Amino acid sequence: MSPALVLDDLTIAYGERAPVVRGLSLEIAPGEAYGLVGESGSGKSTVALAVARYLPRVARIVSGSLRVAGSDPYALDDRALRELRTSAIAMVYQEPGRALNPTMRVGRQLGEVFELKGIDGEQRRAQVLQTLARVGFDAPETVAARYPHELSGGQQQRVVIAMALAVRPALLVLDEPTTGLDAQVQAGVLELIERLRDELGAGVLLISHNLPLIAAHCDRVGILAAGELVEEGDARTVVERPSHPYTRALVAAVPRIDAPPPARDAPPVEGAPVVHVRGLTKRYGAHAAVRDVDLEIGRGEVFGLVGESGSGKTTLGRAIAGLTAHDGDVRLIGRPQMVFQSPDASLNPRRTVRKTLARAIRKLGGDQTPAQLAEQVGLGPELLDRLPGELSGGQKQRVAIARAFAGPIGLVVCDEATSALDVSVQAKILDLLRELQSSRGVSYLFVSHDLAVVRRLADRVGVMYRGELVEVGDAEQIFTAPQHPYTQAILAAAITPEPSSHEALT
């Protein structure tokens, strides 16, 4: 059999700029999982686009070649390229909302994949429901009847993965596919992908900044820095005993669920809570996304809210922030602000950083200048007149955080605010959030599926399961002696580096 993927001395550039991928060579055998790791701007997503010939028009292959299951996508006519994309290769990207048609029900979208393969009628419907069940949906009939906006981000991603699996490809390209998924769903999806490898002999190119995930689910790993492959080898060996300084720095930045959290500069202040919630319920038709939640957050406290995709944690955060109608009582001291997972979706693409911050200062009644606010979140003055499209992911998230702190506030709701960031950038943003929290004395409702991140930041933790707050406690107690079976299950599912990976760096 031909290799699932061969890249031979591949160099890719955008326009006349310096290449973003330089002389990249790698090979993935049928049934092998290869992890490609690198920070934002390293070129890893460009590689994913190049493999299926999805590069934008401004991009060009300067030199080298690539082959997918023995075929060169760039030597095919339109018909042959469509055949390759529907039979030999499947792609799963980080943002499922962009891959799903918002006007079509999920079942119909997944059914189109089977229709292209010549499967019709009741057999196609049965395949749709079976595939949805394989990616972890307990009620596939219900999911098939919904539109994408009626699903959580993690549920949407499972639908996209189901569509990819329906192709039964020779090569499965996954570009940060589990970033928005909780530990249990993430583990289930990756186990499913491993079964696909066994059943079909499919090769997997898994692109991720999650080194523990790569070590647990890939055979080999390549570390990409500034477009060049700086280290390659057995995945677990590279993560546990990295040899290149860049790889060592990435491993050191990975948050650990078993690490003691850093000491707080300013502990929470006793007194009246900033957030007082009683009986909060949010329904979508007959479905209760949040049911009868009671919650308090103290002044200067970081309250971590965890739970699987679809558990209701984002809905609860949005209700507390005043972004969605609900039943029950919510009382706040001070104005709430929200920082979302994707700054691309919350920043105006036509408004410069300076104008974005100036508008926020004006609307929130702040007394700083845009330059002062930018400096506070680590943005240099040279970035003030840039548009969001000219910033990295970490820089855009700093703008979103600066905007939230543009005036007097009592509560900041962070909804997966660091989950899409590289580990080194994530570490810097977490440090920034802690510094701002200490200096401003604000409270955080920190919503995340990443338990290691919550462990690093939170004073107390609440665990949501199927719309209910099933356990609340001190962070130390939750992580070392969880009481509820669901809390015990999600902690057991969390992937952490082996102890030797930490020892290799000390």
Coordinates of C-alpha atoms in Angstrom, one line a residue:
M1 CA 0.0 0.0 0.0
S2 CA 1.1 3.6 -0.7
P3 CA 1.9 5.7 2.3
A4 CA -1.1 7.7 3.5
L5 CA 0.9 10.9 3.2
V6 CA 4.3 11.9 1.9
L7 CA 5.7 15.4 2.2
D8 CA 9.1 15.8 0.4
D9 CA 11.1 19.0 1.0
L10 CA 7.9 21.0 1.0
T11 CA 8.3 24.8 1.0
I12 CA 5.1 27.1 1.1
A13 CA 4.9 30.9 1.0
Y14 CA 2.1 33.5 0.9
G15 CA 2.7 35.9 -1.9
E16 CA 6.2 37.2 -2.0
R17 CA 6.8 36.9 1.7
A18 CA 9.3 34.6 3.3
P19 CA 8.2 31.0 3.4
V20 CA 5.9 29.9 6.3
V21 CA 6.9 26.2 5.7
R22 CA 10.5 25.4 4.9
G23 CA 11.8 22.2 3.5
L24 CA 9.3 20.0 5.4
S25 CA 9.7 16.2 4.9
L26 CA 7.7 13.6 6.6
E27 CA 5.9 10.3 5.9
I28 CA 2.8 8.7 7.4
A29 CA 2.2 5.0 6.9
P30 CA -1.3 3.5 6.6
G31 CA -2.7 3.0 10.1
E32 CA -0.1 5.3 11.7
A33 CA -0.9 8.5 13.7
Y34 CA 1.6 11.3 13.4
G35 CA 1.3 14.4 15.6
L36 CA 2.5 17.8 14.3
V37 CA 3.0 20.3 17.1
G38 CA 3.9 23.9 17.0
E39 CA 2.8 27.3 18.2
S40 CA 0.6 29.8 16.4
G41 CA 2.4 30.9 13.3
S42 CA 4.6 27.8 13.1
G43 CA 3.0 26.7 9.8
K44 CA 1.2 23.7 11.0
S45 CA -2.3 24.7 9.8
T46 CA -0.8 25.7 6.4
V47 CA 0.4 22.1 6.1
A48 CA -3.1 20.9 6.8
L49 CA -4.6 23.1 4.1
A50 CA -1.9 22.1 1.6
V51 CA -2.5 18.4 2.0
A52 CA -6.1 18.6 0.6
R53 CA -5.2 21.5 -1.8
Y54 CA -7.2 24.0 0.2
L55 CA -4.5 26.7 0.3
P56 CA -5.8 30.2 -0.4
R57 CA -4.9 31.7 -3.8
V58 CA -2.2 33.9 -2.3
A59 CA -0.3 30.8 -1.1
R60 CA 2.0 28.9 -3.4
I61 CA 4.2 25.8 -3.1
V62 CA 7.7 27.1 -3.8
S63 CA 9.4 23.8 -4.0
G64 CA 9.0 20.1 -3.0
S65 CA 6.0 17.9 -3.4
L66 CA 3.3 16.0 -1.5
R67 CA 1.3 12.8 -2.2
V68 CA -1.9 11.6 -0.5
A69 CA -2.5 7.8 -0.8
G70 CA -0.2 7.8 -3.8
S71 CA -1.8 10.8 -5.6
D72 CA -0.5 14.3 -6.1
P73 CA -3.5 16.6 -5.4
Y74 CA -1.9 19.4 -7.4
A75 CA -1.7 17.2 -10.5
L76 CA -5.4 16.4 -10.6
D77 CA -8.2 18.0 -12.6
D78 CA -11.3 19.2 -10.7
R79 CA -13.2 15.9 -11.1
A80 CA -10.3 13.8 -9.8
L81 CA -9.7 16.2 -7.0
R82 CA -13.3 15.9 -5.8
E83 CA -13.0 12.2 -5.9
L84 CA -9.8 12.3 -3.8
R85 CA -11.5 14.6 -1.2
T86 CA -14.6 12.4 -0.9
S87 CA -12.8 9.0 -0.8
A88 CA -9.2 9.3 0.2
I89 CA -8.9 12.2 2.6
A90 CA -11.1 13.7 5.3
M91 CA -10.5 17.0 7.2
V92 CA -11.5 18.1 10.7
Y93 CA -10.8 21.7 11.7
Q94 CA -10.8 23.5 15.0
E95 CA -14.0 25.6 14.5
P96 CA -16.9 23.3 13.6
G97 CA -19.2 26.2 13.1
R98 CA -17.4 27.0 9.8
A99 CA -17.8 23.5 8.5
L100 CA -21.5 23.1 9.1
N101 CA -24.3 24.6 7.1
P102 CA -26.4 26.6 9.6
T103 CA -29.6 26.2 7.4
M104 CA -29.5 22.4 7.3
R105 CA -30.4 19.9 10.0
V106 CA -27.5 17.7 11.2
G107 CA -28.9 14.5 9.9
R108 CA -29.3 15.9 6.4
Q109 CA -25.7 17.2 6.3
L110 CA -24.3 13.9 7.4
G111 CA -26.6 12.1 5.0
E112 CA -25.1 14.0 2.1
V113 CA -21.8 12.3 2.7
F114 CA -23.4 8.8 2.4
E115 CA -25.3 10.0 -0.6
L116 CA -22.1 10.9 -2.4
K117 CA -21.0 7.3 -1.7
G118 CA -24.2 5.9 -3.3
I119 CA -26.1 5.0 -0.2
D120 CA -29.7 6.0 -0.2
G121 CA -33.1 5.5 1.6
E122 CA -33.4 3.7 4.9
Q123 CA -29.8 2.4 4.7
R124 CA -28.5 6.0 4.6
R125 CA -30.7 7.0 7.6
A126 CA -29.4 4.0 9.5
Q127 CA -25.8 4.9 8.7
V128 CA -26.4 8.5 9.8
L129 CA -27.7 7.4 13.2
Q130 CA -25.1 4.7 13.6
T131 CA -22.3 7.2 12.9
L132 CA -23.7 9.8 15.3
A133 CA -23.8 7.1 18.0
R134 CA -20.2 6.2 17.3
V135 CA -19.0 9.7 18.1
G136 CA -20.7 9.7 21.5
F137 CA -24.3 10.9 21.0
D138 CA -26.7 9.1 23.4
A139 CA -29.7 10.2 21.4
P140 CA -28.7 10.2 17.7
E141 CA -32.3 10.7 16.5
T142 CA -32.6 13.9 18.5
V143 CA -29.3 15.2 17.3
A144 CA -30.0 14.4 13.7
A145 CA -33.2 16.6 13.8
R146 CA -31.4 19.6 15.2
Y147 CA -29.7 22.5 13.5
P148 CA -26.0 23.2 14.3
H149 CA -26.8 26.3 16.4
E150 CA -28.9 24.1 18.7
L151 CA -25.8 22.1 19.7
S152 CA -22.8 23.1 21.9
G153 CA -19.4 23.7 20.3
G154 CA -18.2 20.3 21.4
Q155 CA -21.3 18.6 20.0
Q156 CA -20.8 20.4 16.7
Q157 CA -17.3 19.1 16.5
R158 CA -18.5 15.6 17.1
V159 CA -20.8 16.0 14.1
V160 CA -18.0 17.2 11.9
I161 CA -15.9 14.2 13.0
A162 CA -18.8 12.0 12.2
M163 CA -18.9 13.4 8.7
A164 CA -15.2 12.8 8.3
L165 CA -15.4 9.2 9.5
A166 CA -18.3 8.6 7.0
V167 CA -15.8 9.1 4.2
R168 CA -13.7 6.1 5.5
P169 CA -10.6 7.9 4.3
A170 CA -7.0 6.7 3.7
L171 CA -5.8 9.9 5.4
L172 CA -7.6 11.7 8.2
V173 CA -6.3 15.3 8.9
L174 CA -7.2 16.7 12.2
D175 CA -6.3 20.3 12.8
E176 CA -6.8 21.1 16.6
P177 CA -9.9 18.9 16.5
T178 CA -10.5 18.5 20.2
T179 CA -9.7 22.0 21.5
G180 CA -13.3 22.6 22.3
L181 CA -14.0 19.2 23.9
D182 CA -14.0 18.2 27.5
A183 CA -11.6 15.5 28.7
Q184 CA -14.1 12.6 28.5
V185 CA -15.5 13.4 25.1
Q186 CA -11.9 14.1 23.9
A187 CA -10.8 10.7 25.0
G188 CA -13.8 9.0 23.5
V189 CA -13.3 10.8 20.1
L190 CA -9.6 9.9 20.0
E191 CA -10.3 6.3 20.9
L192 CA -12.8 6.2 18.1
I193 CA -10.2 7.5 15.7
E194 CA -7.8 4.8 16.9
R195 CA -10.5 2.2 16.1
L196 CA -10.8 3.7 12.6
R197 CA -7.1 3.3 12.1
D198 CA -7.4 -0.4 13.0
E199 CA -10.5 -1.0 10.9
L200 CA -9.5 0.9 7.7
G201 CA -5.7 1.2 8.0
A202 CA -6.2 5.0 7.8
G203 CA -3.2 7.3 8.4
V204 CA -3.8 10.2 10.8
L205 CA -2.2 13.6 10.8
L206 CA -3.1 15.1 14.2
I207 CA -2.2 18.8 14.4
S208 CA -2.3 20.1 18.0
H209 CA -0.7 22.2 20.6
N210 CA -1.7 19.7 23.3
L211 CA 1.5 17.7 23.9
P212 CA 0.0 15.2 26.4
L213 CA -2.7 14.4 23.9
I214 CA -0.1 13.8 21.2
A215 CA 2.0 11.6 23.5
A216 CA -1.1 9.5 24.4
H217 CA -2.6 9.0 20.9
C218 CA 0.2 9.3 18.3
D219 CA 3.0 6.9 17.2
R220 CA 5.4 9.7 16.1
V221 CA 5.6 13.4 16.6
G222 CA 7.2 16.3 14.7
I223 CA 7.9 19.6 16.3
L224 CA 7.4 22.6 14.0
A225 CA 9.1 25.9 14.8
A226 CA 8.9 28.9 12.4
G227 CA 8.1 26.5 9.5
E228 CA 10.9 24.1 10.1
L229 CA 10.9 20.6 11.7
V230 CA 13.2 20.9 14.6
E231 CA 12.6 17.6 16.3
E232 CA 11.0 14.3 15.3
G233 CA 10.7 10.9 16.8
D234 CA 8.6 8.5 18.9
A235 CA 5.8 10.6 20.4
R236 CA 6.1 9.6 24.0
T237 CA 9.9 9.8 23.9
V238 CA 9.9 13.3 22.5
V239 CA 7.4 14.5 25.1
E240 CA 9.1 12.8 28.0
R241 CA 12.7 13.5 27.0
P242 CA 12.7 16.4 24.6
S243 CA 16.1 17.2 23.1
H244 CA 15.5 20.5 21.3
P245 CA 15.3 23.7 23.4
Y246 CA 12.1 24.7 21.7
T247 CA 10.4 21.4 22.5
R248 CA 11.6 21.6 26.1
A249 CA 10.1 25.1 26.4
L250 CA 6.7 23.7 25.1
V251 CA 6.7 20.8 27.5
A252 CA 7.5 23.2 30.4
A253 CA 4.5 25.4 29.6
V254 CA 2.0 22.5 29.7
P255 CA -0.4 23.0 32.7
R256 CA -0.5 19.9 35.0
I257 CA -3.6 18.8 36.8
D258 CA -1.5 17.3 39.6
A259 CA 0.6 20.5 40.1
P260 CA 0.1 22.7 43.2
P261 CA -1.5 25.9 42.1
P262 CA 0.6 29.1 42.5
A263 CA 0.1 31.1 45.7
R264 CA -2.4 33.9 45.5
D265 CA -1.1 37.5 45.9
A266 CA -4.5 38.7 47.1
P267 CA -7.0 36.2 48.6
P268 CA -10.7 36.6 48.2
V269 CA -12.3 39.3 50.4
E270 CA -14.9 38.4 52.9
G271 CA -18.3 40.1 52.8
A272 CA -21.2 40.2 50.5
P273 CA -20.8 38.1 47.4
V274 CA -20.3 39.7 44.0
V275 CA -22.6 37.1 42.4
H276 CA -25.7 35.7 44.1
V277 CA -27.7 33.2 42.0
R278 CA -30.8 31.3 43.1
G279 CA -32.9 28.9 41.1
L280 CA -31.5 29.9 37.8
T281 CA -33.1 27.9 35.0
K282 CA -32.7 28.3 31.2
R283 CA -34.9 26.4 28.8
Y284 CA -34.8 25.9 25.0
G285 CA -38.3 24.7 24.3
A286 CA -38.8 21.6 26.4
H287 CA -35.1 21.2 27.0
A288 CA -33.7 22.6 30.2
A289 CA -30.1 23.6 29.5
V290 CA -29.6 24.7 33.1
R291 CA -31.8 23.6 36.0
D292 CA -32.3 25.2 39.3
V293 CA -28.7 26.4 39.9
D294 CA -27.7 28.1 43.2
L295 CA -24.3 29.8 43.2
E296 CA -22.3 32.5 45.0
I297 CA -19.0 34.1 44.0
G298 CA -17.1 36.2 46.5
R299 CA -15.3 39.5 45.9
G300 CA -11.9 38.8 44.4
E301 CA -12.7 35.1 44.0
V302 CA -11.9 32.9 41.0
F303 CA -14.7 30.4 40.6
G304 CA -13.9 27.6 38.0
L305 CA -16.9 26.0 36.3
V306 CA -16.2 22.7 34.6
G307 CA -18.2 20.1 32.8
E308 CA -18.6 18.2 29.6
S309 CA -19.7 19.7 26.3
G310 CA -23.5 20.4 26.5
S311 CA -23.5 20.3 30.3
G312 CA -24.8 23.9 30.5
K313 CA -21.7 25.7 31.7
T314 CA -21.6 28.2 28.9
T315 CA -25.3 28.8 29.1
L316 CA -25.0 29.5 32.9
G317 CA -22.1 31.9 32.2
R318 CA -24.1 33.8 29.6
A319 CA -27.1 34.0 31.9
I320 CA -25.0 35.4 34.8
A321 CA -23.5 38.0 32.4
G322 CA -26.9 39.1 31.3
L323 CA -26.6 37.8 27.7
T324 CA -29.6 35.5 27.7
A325 CA -33.0 35.5 29.3
H326 CA -33.7 33.0 32.1
D327 CA -35.8 32.1 35.1
G328 CA -34.6 32.5 38.6
D329 CA -32.8 35.3 40.5
V330 CA -29.3 36.7 39.6
R331 CA -27.9 39.6 41.6
L332 CA -24.6 41.2 40.8
I333 CA -22.5 43.9 42.5
G334 CA -20.8 45.8 39.7
R335 CA -20.9 45.5 36.0
P336 CA -20.2 42.0 34.4
Q337 CA -18.0 41.6 31.3
M338 CA -17.3 38.5 29.2
V339 CA -14.3 37.1 27.4
F340 CA -15.1 34.5 24.8
Q341 CA -13.1 31.5 23.5
S342 CA -12.7 33.0 19.9
P343 CA -11.7 36.6 19.7
D344 CA -12.2 36.4 16.0
A345 CA -15.9 36.1 16.7
S346 CA -16.0 38.9 19.2
L347 CA -13.7 41.6 17.7
N348 CA -14.8 43.8 14.8
P349 CA -12.5 42.9 11.9
R350 CA -12.7 46.5 10.6
R351 CA -11.8 48.2 13.8
T352 CA -8.2 48.8 14.9
V353 CA -7.0 47.8 18.4
R354 CA -7.0 51.5 19.3
K355 CA -10.6 52.1 18.2
T356 CA -11.8 48.9 19.9
L357 CA -10.3 49.9 23.2
A358 CA -11.4 53.5 22.9
R359 CA -15.0 52.4 22.3
A360 CA -14.9 50.1 25.3
I361 CA -13.4 52.8 27.6
R362 CA -16.2 55.2 26.5
K363 CA -19.0 52.6 26.9
L364 CA -17.7 51.3 30.3
G365 CA -16.8 54.7 31.8
G366 CA -13.1 54.0 32.1
D367 CA -10.4 56.6 32.8
Q368 CA -7.4 55.1 30.9
T369 CA -6.2 55.7 27.4
P370 CA -6.1 52.9 24.8
A371 CA -2.3 52.9 25.1
Q372 CA -2.4 52.5 28.8
L373 CA -4.9 49.7 28.7
A374 CA -3.0 47.9 26.0
E375 CA 0.2 48.2 28.0
Q376 CA -1.5 46.7 31.0
V377 CA -2.3 43.5 29.0
G378 CA 1.1 43.3 27.4
L379 CA 0.3 44.8 24.0
G380 CA 3.0 47.1 22.6
P381 CA 2.2 50.5 21.1
E382 CA 3.1 49.3 17.6
L383 CA -0.1 47.1 17.7
L384 CA -2.6 49.8 18.4
D385 CA -3.3 50.7 14.8
R386 CA -3.5 47.1 13.6
L387 CA -6.6 45.3 12.6
P388 CA -7.5 41.9 14.3
G389 CA -6.5 40.1 11.1
E390 CA -3.0 41.4 11.6
L391 CA -2.6 39.9 15.1
S392 CA -1.8 36.5 16.4
G393 CA -4.3 34.4 18.3
G394 CA -2.7 35.3 21.6
Q395 CA -2.6 39.1 20.8
K396 CA -6.2 39.0 19.8
Q397 CA -7.2 37.4 23.1
R398 CA -5.2 40.1 24.9
V399 CA -7.3 42.8 23.1
A400 CA -10.5 41.0 24.2
I401 CA -9.2 40.9 27.8
A402 CA -8.2 44.5 27.7
R403 CA -11.7 45.4 26.4
A404 CA -13.3 43.6 29.4
F405 CA -11.1 45.6 31.8
A406 CA -11.8 49.0 30.1
G407 CA -13.9 50.3 33.0
P408 CA -15.1 49.6 36.6
I409 CA -16.3 46.0 36.7
G410 CA -17.2 43.5 39.4
L411 CA -17.2 40.2 37.5
V412 CA -15.4 38.9 34.4
V413 CA -16.9 35.8 32.8
C414 CA -14.2 33.9 30.9
D415 CA -15.8 31.3 28.6
E416 CA -13.0 29.0 27.4
A417 CA -10.8 32.1 27.2
T418 CA -7.5 30.1 26.8
S419 CA -8.6 26.8 25.3
A420 CA -7.7 27.7 21.7
L421 CA -4.2 29.1 22.5
D422 CA -0.8 27.4 22.3
V423 CA 0.5 26.2 25.6
S424 CA 3.1 28.9 26.0
V425 CA 0.7 31.7 25.0
Q426 CA -1.9 30.1 27.3
A427 CA 0.5 30.2 30.2
K428 CA 1.1 33.9 29.6
I429 CA -2.6 34.7 29.3
L430 CA -3.3 32.8 32.6
D431 CA -0.6 34.8 34.3
L432 CA -2.1 38.0 32.9
L433 CA -5.6 37.1 34.1
R434 CA -4.2 36.4 37.6
E435 CA -2.3 39.7 37.7
L436 CA -5.3 41.7 36.6
Q437 CA -7.5 39.9 39.1
S438 CA -5.1 40.7 41.9
S439 CA -4.6 44.4 40.9
R440 CA -8.2 45.1 40.2
G441 CA -9.8 43.0 42.9
V442 CA -12.4 41.6 40.4
S443 CA -14.0 38.2 40.5
Y444 CA -13.9 35.6 37.7
L445 CA -16.3 33.0 36.6
F446 CA -13.8 30.9 34.7
V447 CA -15.6 28.4 32.4
S448 CA -13.4 25.7 31.0
H449 CA -13.3 22.0 30.1
D450 CA -9.5 22.1 30.7
L451 CA -9.1 20.8 34.3
A452 CA -5.4 21.6 34.5
V453 CA -6.0 25.2 33.6
V454 CA -8.8 25.5 36.2
R455 CA -6.5 23.9 38.8
R456 CA -4.0 26.6 38.1
L457 CA -6.3 29.5 38.5
A458 CA -9.4 28.7 40.6
D459 CA -10.1 29.2 44.3
R460 CA -13.3 27.2 44.2
V461 CA -14.7 24.9 41.5
G462 CA -18.2 24.0 40.5
V463 CA -19.0 20.9 38.4
M464 CA -21.9 20.8 36.0
Y465 CA -23.5 17.7 34.6
R466 CA -26.6 17.7 32.4
G467 CA -27.6 21.2 33.4
E468 CA -27.2 20.8 37.2
L469 CA -24.4 21.9 39.5
V470 CA -23.6 18.5 41.0
E471 CA -20.6 19.5 43.2
V472 CA -19.1 22.7 44.5
G473 CA -16.0 23.0 46.7
D474 CA -12.6 24.3 47.4
A475 CA -10.3 23.7 44.4
E476 CA -7.9 21.6 46.4
Q477 CA -10.8 19.4 47.7
I478 CA -12.3 19.0 44.2
F479 CA -9.0 17.9 42.6
T480 CA -7.7 15.7 45.4
A481 CA -10.9 14.2 47.0
P482 CA -13.9 14.6 44.6
Q483 CA -17.2 13.3 46.0
H484 CA -19.5 13.1 43.0
P485 CA -19.1 10.1 40.6
Y486 CA -19.1 12.4 37.6
T487 CA -16.4 14.6 39.1
Q488 CA -14.3 11.5 39.7
A489 CA -14.9 10.3 36.1
I490 CA -13.8 13.6 34.4
L491 CA -10.7 13.8 36.6
A492 CA -9.8 10.2 35.7
A493 CA -10.3 11.0 32.0
A494 CA -8.0 14.1 32.1
I495 CA -4.7 13.5 30.1
T496 CA -1.5 14.6 31.9
P497 CA 2.1 14.2 31.0
E498 CA 4.0 11.3 32.5
P499 CA 6.0 12.3 35.6
S500 CA 9.3 11.7 33.7
S501 CA 8.5 14.5 31.3
H502 CA 8.6 16.9 34.3
E503 CA 11.7 15.3 35.7
A504 CA 13.5 15.7 32.4
L505 CA 13.2 19.5 32.7
T506 CA 14.4 19.8 36.3

